[in-house]
mmCIF file of C-alpha atoms and ligand atoms in Angstrom:
data_model
loop_
_atom_site.group_PDB
_atom_site.id
_atom_site.type_symbol
_atom_site.label_atom_id
_atom_site.label_comp_id
_atom_site.label_asym_id
_atom_site.label_seq_id
_atom_site.Cartn_x
_atom_site.Cartn_y
_atom_site.Cartn_z
ATOM 1 C CA UNK A 149 -84.856 312.415 199.863
ATOM 2 C CA UNK A 150 -84.898 315.729 197.916
ATOM 3 C CA UNK A 151 -83.613 315.420 194.141
ATOM 4 C CA UNK A 152 -79.562 316.860 194.899
ATOM 5 C CA UNK A 153 -77.458 318.542 198.155
ATOM 6 C CA UNK A 154 -78.860 318.736 201.537
ATOM 7 C CA UNK A 155 -81.232 315.724 202.027
ATOM 8 C CA UNK A 156 -84.878 316.138 201.872
ATOM 9 C CA UNK A 157 -84.020 319.748 199.779
ATOM 10 C CA UNK A 158 -85.473 319.291 196.554
ATOM 11 C CA UNK A 159 -83.419 321.999 193.889
ATOM 12 C CA UNK A 160 -85.385 320.760 191.056
ATOM 13 C CA UNK A 161 -88.909 321.688 192.408
ATOM 14 C CA UNK A 162 -87.058 324.763 193.546
ATOM 15 C CA UNK A 163 -85.637 325.673 189.157
ATOM 16 C CA UNK A 164 -88.660 324.569 188.181
ATOM 17 C CA UNK A 165 -90.566 327.403 190.615
ATOM 18 C CA UNK A 166 -88.615 329.772 189.341
ATOM 19 C CA UNK A 167 -89.010 329.617 186.171
ATOM 20 C CA UNK A 168 -92.503 329.441 186.427
ATOM 21 C CA UNK A 169 -92.402 332.385 188.358
ATOM 22 C CA UNK A 170 -90.151 333.965 185.979
ATOM 23 C CA UNK A 171 -92.702 333.012 183.327
ATOM 24 C CA UNK A 172 -95.550 334.575 185.372
ATOM 25 C CA UNK A 173 -94.143 337.820 185.713
ATOM 26 C CA UNK A 174 -91.747 337.683 189.223
ATOM 27 C CA UNK A 175 -89.149 340.408 188.743
ATOM 28 C CA UNK A 176 -87.302 338.325 191.399
ATOM 29 C CA UNK A 177 -87.393 334.994 192.805
ATOM 30 C CA UNK A 178 -86.030 333.747 196.678
ATOM 31 C CA UNK A 179 -86.551 330.893 199.124
ATOM 32 C CA UNK A 180 -86.287 331.799 203.005
ATOM 33 C CA UNK A 181 -85.230 329.817 205.491
ATOM 34 C CA UNK A 182 -87.767 331.182 208.390
ATOM 35 C CA UNK A 183 -86.171 328.695 211.583
ATOM 36 C CA UNK A 184 -84.008 332.005 212.084
ATOM 37 C CA UNK A 185 -87.437 333.855 212.465
ATOM 38 C CA UNK A 186 -89.024 331.377 214.028
ATOM 39 C CA UNK A 187 -89.949 332.967 217.884
ATOM 40 C CA UNK A 188 -90.569 336.488 215.903
ATOM 41 C CA UNK A 189 -93.493 334.348 213.865
ATOM 42 C CA UNK A 190 -94.591 332.887 216.858
ATOM 43 C CA UNK A 191 -94.693 336.050 218.743
ATOM 44 C CA UNK A 192 -96.620 337.849 216.008
ATOM 45 C CA UNK A 193 -98.499 335.446 214.175
ATOM 46 C CA UNK A 194 -98.659 332.997 216.456
ATOM 47 C CA UNK A 195 -98.534 329.336 216.294
ATOM 48 C CA UNK A 196 -100.710 328.913 213.159
ATOM 49 C CA UNK A 197 -97.834 329.613 210.603
ATOM 50 C CA UNK A 198 -94.680 329.057 212.609
ATOM 51 C CA UNK A 199 -94.974 324.751 211.524
ATOM 52 C CA UNK A 200 -94.044 326.083 207.599
ATOM 53 C CA UNK A 201 -90.033 325.852 207.614
ATOM 54 C CA UNK A 202 -90.044 327.374 203.839
ATOM 55 C CA UNK A 203 -91.415 331.419 202.269
ATOM 56 C CA UNK A 204 -91.463 331.768 198.053
ATOM 57 C CA UNK A 205 -90.750 335.043 197.873
ATOM 58 C CA UNK A 206 -91.028 337.169 194.764
ATOM 59 C CA UNK A 207 -91.070 340.592 193.934
ATOM 60 C CA UNK A 208 -92.375 342.649 190.989
ATOM 61 C CA UNK A 209 -90.364 346.012 190.717
ATOM 62 C CA UNK A 210 -92.158 349.142 190.127
ATOM 63 C CA UNK A 211 -90.985 351.637 187.142
ATOM 64 C CA UNK A 212 -88.544 354.115 188.919
ATOM 65 C CA UNK A 213 -90.072 356.959 187.697
ATOM 66 C CA UNK A 214 -93.300 356.318 188.980
ATOM 67 C CA UNK A 215 -91.912 356.402 192.414
ATOM 68 C CA UNK A 216 -89.134 358.984 192.127
ATOM 69 C CA UNK A 217 -92.342 360.901 191.315
ATOM 70 C CA UNK A 218 -93.814 360.751 195.318
ATOM 71 C CA UNK A 219 -90.339 362.844 195.903
ATOM 72 C CA UNK A 220 -93.248 366.363 195.313
ATOM 73 C CA UNK A 221 -96.039 364.490 197.043
ATOM 74 C CA UNK A 222 -98.724 361.501 196.378
ATOM 75 C CA UNK A 223 -99.934 360.681 193.026
ATOM 76 C CA UNK A 224 -102.746 358.748 191.722
ATOM 77 C CA UNK A 225 -100.054 357.050 189.084
ATOM 78 C CA UNK A 226 -98.569 355.814 191.957
ATOM 79 C CA UNK A 227 -102.136 354.643 193.550
ATOM 80 C CA UNK A 228 -102.688 353.077 190.558
ATOM 81 C CA UNK A 229 -99.721 350.882 190.189
ATOM 82 C CA UNK A 230 -99.583 349.441 193.711
ATOM 83 C CA UNK A 231 -103.070 348.112 193.012
ATOM 84 C CA UNK A 232 -101.943 346.263 189.436
ATOM 85 C CA UNK A 233 -98.480 345.205 191.450
ATOM 86 C CA UNK A 234 -100.417 343.264 194.228
ATOM 87 C CA UNK A 235 -103.359 341.928 191.628
ATOM 88 C CA UNK A 236 -99.997 340.261 189.736
ATOM 89 C CA UNK A 237 -98.120 339.199 192.965
ATOM 90 C CA UNK A 238 -101.817 337.959 194.319
ATOM 91 C CA UNK A 239 -102.245 335.549 190.930
ATOM 92 C CA UNK A 240 -98.415 334.431 191.323
ATOM 93 C CA UNK A 241 -98.618 333.636 194.994
ATOM 94 C CA UNK A 242 -101.950 331.451 194.002
ATOM 95 C CA UNK A 243 -100.504 329.857 191.717
ATOM 96 C CA UNK A 244 -96.709 328.644 193.382
ATOM 97 C CA UNK A 245 -99.546 327.712 196.325
ATOM 98 C CA UNK A 246 -101.333 325.467 194.116
ATOM 99 C CA UNK A 247 -98.705 324.377 192.425
ATOM 100 C CA UNK A 248 -96.852 323.493 195.311
ATOM 101 C CA UNK A 249 -100.223 321.511 196.255
ATOM 102 C CA UNK A 250 -100.151 319.838 193.742
ATOM 103 C CA UNK A 251 -96.894 318.675 194.624
ATOM 104 C CA UNK A 252 -98.169 317.515 197.710
ATOM 105 C CA UNK A 253 -97.166 320.143 199.900
ATOM 106 C CA UNK A 254 -98.751 322.696 202.370
ATOM 107 C CA UNK A 255 -98.864 325.991 200.875
ATOM 108 C CA UNK A 256 -100.505 328.926 202.264
ATOM 109 C CA UNK A 257 -99.709 331.974 199.705
ATOM 110 C CA UNK A 258 -100.185 335.213 201.875
ATOM 111 C CA UNK A 259 -101.827 338.175 200.406
ATOM 112 C CA UNK A 260 -99.888 341.031 199.089
ATOM 113 C CA UNK A 261 -101.585 343.486 200.368
ATOM 114 C CA UNK A 262 -103.727 343.085 203.625
ATOM 115 C CA UNK A 263 -105.088 345.165 206.350
ATOM 116 C CA UNK A 264 -105.926 342.814 209.249
ATOM 117 C CA UNK A 265 -107.462 345.300 211.752
ATOM 118 C CA UNK A 266 -109.681 348.495 210.254
ATOM 119 C CA UNK A 267 -106.320 351.009 211.571
ATOM 120 C CA UNK A 268 -103.967 348.644 211.204
ATOM 121 C CA UNK A 269 -102.248 348.378 207.798
ATOM 122 C CA UNK A 270 -99.829 344.954 208.751
ATOM 123 C CA UNK A 271 -100.807 342.512 206.760
ATOM 124 C CA UNK A 272 -100.318 338.862 208.608
ATOM 125 C CA UNK A 273 -97.171 338.032 207.639
ATOM 126 C CA UNK A 274 -94.334 340.283 206.926
ATOM 127 C CA UNK A 275 -93.071 340.161 203.234
ATOM 128 C CA UNK A 276 -90.229 341.953 204.042
ATOM 129 C CA UNK A 277 -89.264 339.374 206.355
ATOM 130 C CA UNK A 278 -89.053 336.800 204.449
ATOM 131 C CA UNK A 279 -87.969 339.126 201.502
ATOM 132 C CA UNK A 280 -84.487 339.482 203.233
ATOM 133 C CA UNK A 281 -84.365 335.747 204.900
ATOM 134 C CA UNK A 282 -84.523 335.166 201.375
ATOM 135 C CA UNK A 283 -81.841 337.458 200.048
ATOM 136 C CA UNK A 284 -83.261 339.909 197.959
ATOM 137 C CA UNK A 285 -82.129 343.068 199.204
ATOM 138 C CA UNK A 286 -82.022 343.762 203.142
ATOM 139 C CA UNK A 287 -84.092 345.963 205.608
ATOM 140 C CA UNK A 288 -83.554 349.428 205.652
ATOM 141 C CA UNK A 289 -83.574 352.456 207.663
ATOM 142 C CA UNK A 290 -86.949 353.301 206.382
ATOM 143 C CA UNK A 291 -88.231 349.581 207.118
ATOM 144 C CA UNK A 292 -88.635 348.525 203.679
ATOM 145 C CA UNK A 293 -86.782 345.519 201.238
ATOM 146 C CA UNK A 294 -84.211 347.601 199.720
ATOM 147 C CA UNK A 295 -82.668 345.339 196.041
ATOM 148 C CA UNK A 296 -79.436 346.202 195.535
ATOM 149 C CA UNK A 297 -81.326 346.551 191.320
ATOM 150 C CA UNK A 298 -84.511 348.668 191.921
ATOM 151 C CA UNK A 299 -84.038 350.196 195.892
ATOM 152 C CA UNK A 300 -87.131 349.881 197.606
ATOM 153 C CA UNK A 301 -89.263 350.662 193.987
ATOM 154 C CA UNK A 302 -91.199 347.142 194.143
ATOM 155 C CA UNK A 303 -94.066 344.962 195.798
ATOM 156 C CA UNK A 304 -93.465 341.245 197.631
ATOM 157 C CA UNK A 305 -95.872 338.419 197.739
ATOM 158 C CA UNK A 306 -94.924 335.806 199.697
ATOM 159 C CA UNK A 307 -96.407 331.623 200.115
ATOM 160 C CA UNK A 308 -95.438 328.973 202.877
ATOM 161 C CA UNK A 309 -94.784 325.984 202.415
ATOM 162 C CA UNK A 310 -93.094 322.687 203.756
ATOM 163 C CA UNK A 311 -91.453 321.623 200.566
ATOM 164 C CA UNK A 312 -87.411 322.011 201.834
ATOM 165 C CA UNK A 313 -86.618 323.709 199.422
ATOM 166 C CA UNK A 314 -83.040 325.209 199.038
ATOM 167 C CA UNK A 315 -82.541 328.244 200.970
ATOM 168 C CA UNK A 316 -81.094 331.231 199.630
ATOM 169 C CA UNK A 317 -78.763 333.283 202.062
ATOM 170 C CA UNK A 318 -79.719 337.072 203.309
ATOM 171 C CA UNK A 319 -77.420 339.650 201.749
ATOM 172 C CA UNK A 320 -75.526 342.534 204.003
ATOM 173 C CA UNK A 321 -76.822 346.051 205.353
ATOM 174 C CA UNK A 322 -75.536 348.056 202.492
ATOM 175 C CA UNK A 323 -77.516 352.058 204.128
ATOM 176 C CA UNK A 324 -74.364 352.869 205.381
ATOM 177 C CA UNK A 325 -74.332 356.522 206.972
ATOM 178 C CA UNK A 326 -76.940 357.033 204.514
ATOM 179 C CA UNK A 327 -79.884 359.000 205.905
ATOM 180 C CA UNK A 328 -81.568 359.776 203.300
ATOM 181 C CA UNK A 329 -85.107 358.296 203.395
ATOM 182 C CA UNK A 330 -84.913 359.856 207.606
ATOM 183 C CA UNK A 331 -85.020 363.381 206.126
ATOM 184 C CA UNK A 332 -86.913 363.121 203.162
ATOM 185 C CA UNK A 333 -89.671 362.116 206.063
ATOM 186 C CA UNK A 334 -92.546 365.090 206.528
ATOM 187 C CA UNK A 335 -93.330 363.721 209.725
ATOM 188 C CA UNK A 336 -90.182 363.270 211.270
ATOM 189 C CA UNK A 337 -90.536 359.096 211.902
ATOM 190 C CA UNK A 338 -88.043 357.346 210.673
ATOM 191 C CA UNK A 339 -84.905 357.390 213.441
ATOM 192 C CA UNK A 340 -82.123 356.640 210.899
ATOM 193 C CA UNK A 341 -81.125 353.424 213.087
ATOM 194 C CA UNK A 342 -80.045 350.194 210.835
ATOM 195 C CA UNK A 343 -82.495 347.235 211.395
ATOM 196 C CA UNK A 344 -81.630 344.863 213.781
ATOM 197 C CA UNK A 345 -83.638 341.786 213.989
ATOM 198 C CA UNK A 346 -83.949 341.540 217.593
ATOM 199 C CA UNK A 347 -85.648 345.053 217.455
ATOM 200 C CA UNK A 348 -89.057 346.056 217.405
ATOM 201 C CA UNK A 349 -90.018 348.263 214.869
ATOM 202 C CA UNK A 350 -90.382 351.378 217.073
ATOM 203 C CA UNK A 351 -86.371 351.110 217.607
ATOM 204 C CA UNK A 352 -86.247 352.915 213.719
ATOM 205 C CA UNK A 353 -89.715 354.720 212.497
ATOM 206 C CA UNK A 354 -92.423 355.708 215.752
ATOM 207 C CA UNK A 355 -95.192 354.002 213.443
ATOM 208 C CA UNK A 356 -98.019 356.515 214.861
ATOM 209 C CA UNK A 357 -95.953 359.705 213.256
ATOM 210 C CA UNK A 358 -96.538 357.997 210.018
ATOM 211 C CA UNK A 359 -99.916 357.498 210.530
ATOM 212 C CA UNK A 360 -100.810 360.861 211.614
ATOM 213 C CA UNK A 361 -99.171 362.249 208.731
ATOM 214 C CA UNK A 362 -101.260 359.848 205.796
ATOM 215 C CA UNK A 363 -104.114 360.278 207.554
ATOM 216 C CA UNK A 364 -103.374 364.254 206.555
ATOM 217 C CA UNK A 365 -102.925 362.892 203.404
ATOM 218 C CA UNK A 366 -106.344 361.733 203.330
ATOM 219 C CA UNK A 367 -107.645 364.821 203.707
ATOM 220 C CA UNK A 368 -105.651 366.928 201.393
ATOM 221 C CA UNK A 369 -105.396 363.728 199.111
ATOM 222 C CA UNK A 370 -108.090 361.763 198.948
ATOM 223 C CA UNK A 371 -105.876 358.168 199.513
ATOM 224 C CA UNK A 372 -103.748 357.366 202.467
ATOM 225 C CA UNK A 373 -100.358 357.677 200.504
ATOM 226 C CA UNK A 374 -96.626 359.028 200.625
ATOM 227 C CA UNK A 375 -93.538 357.400 199.409
ATOM 228 C CA UNK A 376 -91.075 359.922 200.589
ATOM 229 C CA UNK A 377 -88.834 357.423 202.035
ATOM 230 C CA UNK A 378 -89.018 354.957 199.487
ATOM 231 C CA UNK A 379 -88.619 358.123 196.661
ATOM 232 C CA UNK A 380 -85.416 359.356 198.966
ATOM 233 C CA UNK A 381 -83.663 355.781 198.512
ATOM 234 C CA UNK A 382 -80.234 356.249 196.231
ATOM 235 C CA UNK A 383 -80.485 352.633 195.810
ATOM 236 C CA UNK A 384 -82.027 352.092 192.061
ATOM 237 C CA UNK A 385 -82.793 355.661 191.840
ATOM 238 C CA UNK A 386 -81.530 355.561 188.600
ATOM 239 C CA UNK A 387 -82.721 352.049 186.354
ATOM 240 C CA UNK A 388 -79.657 350.126 186.168
ATOM 241 C CA UNK A 389 -79.641 346.981 183.833
HETATM 242 S S1 SF4 B 260 -94.523 357.055 204.422
HETATM 243 FE FE1 SF4 B 260 -93.838 359.308 204.433
HETATM 244 S S2 SF4 B 260 -94.617 360.170 206.485
HETATM 245 FE FE2 SF4 B 260 -94.027 357.814 206.553
HETATM 246 S S3 SF4 B 260 -92.152 356.773 207.485
HETATM 247 FE FE3 SF4 B 260 -92.053 357.019 205.168
HETATM 248 S S4 SF4 B 260 -91.866 359.464 204.390
HETATM 249 FE FE4 SF4 B 260 -92.231 359.266 206.558
HETATM 250 S S1 SF4 B 261 -82.736 355.804 202.177
HETATM 251 FE FE1 SF4 B 261 -80.561 354.978 203.183
HETATM 252 S S2 SF4 B 261 -81.045 354.958 204.607
HETATM 253 FE FE2 SF4 B 261 -82.709 355.011 203.540
HETATM 254 S S3 SF4 B 261 -83.515 352.635 203.514
HETATM 255 FE FE3 SF4 B 261 -82.381 353.792 201.702
HETATM 256 S S4 SF4 B 261 -80.264 353.885 201.669
HETATM 257 FE FE4 SF4 B 261 -80.852 352.727 203.643
#
């Protein structure tokens, strides 16, 4: 029996994890109930992870000005902080996973950024899906997680667990009629279609066009980096308190 609330859920453990995560550098912390996504998780990732019903999701914000520079093209500063943020996120995820493990639970930290094949950037689990279910934001027309404070100027990490932590509530999509990311995309890869859980990714994004553009950038700039669809998002474009 948990500390309070829904039987089996442990609010005290969630509060403790949130406090620790904040101390370790998390700007956002939430818990997702993965049950609405279980079929999707099984289909995409197999049943290896599908028995873990909760995800702890944490975010670290990019400095807004660093992402906004991408409106003019790729920058080494963005790439530098991409690595800095991922290192911090992986460290936080490891600490959360080991804390849960010490409490007697199963916990699986998903790397912040991981290639599962040579040619694909997709990780082994969608942090965005977990973050949207945890109420940290909504999935925008640019396929990124959009947080009301910083828009898509953040990075995410996830720890899957069987600890029955009380789940947060998803928030509503607030893209509305905006199509700024679609207009900013130099590859024409973004279709301007709102996220729907039942739609495949291709309904919103022609991934091969994005990929082909990034390959061109690698030739010119040395690295695959674009992010114009992030910099264009009006949510969080000006830092807010
Ligand atoms: S990263 Fe660049 S090419 Fe890819 S979808 Fe975003 S704006 Fe378009
Ligand atoms: S730029 Fe506009 S449409 Fe695109 S994700 Fe941001 S709010 Fe949504």
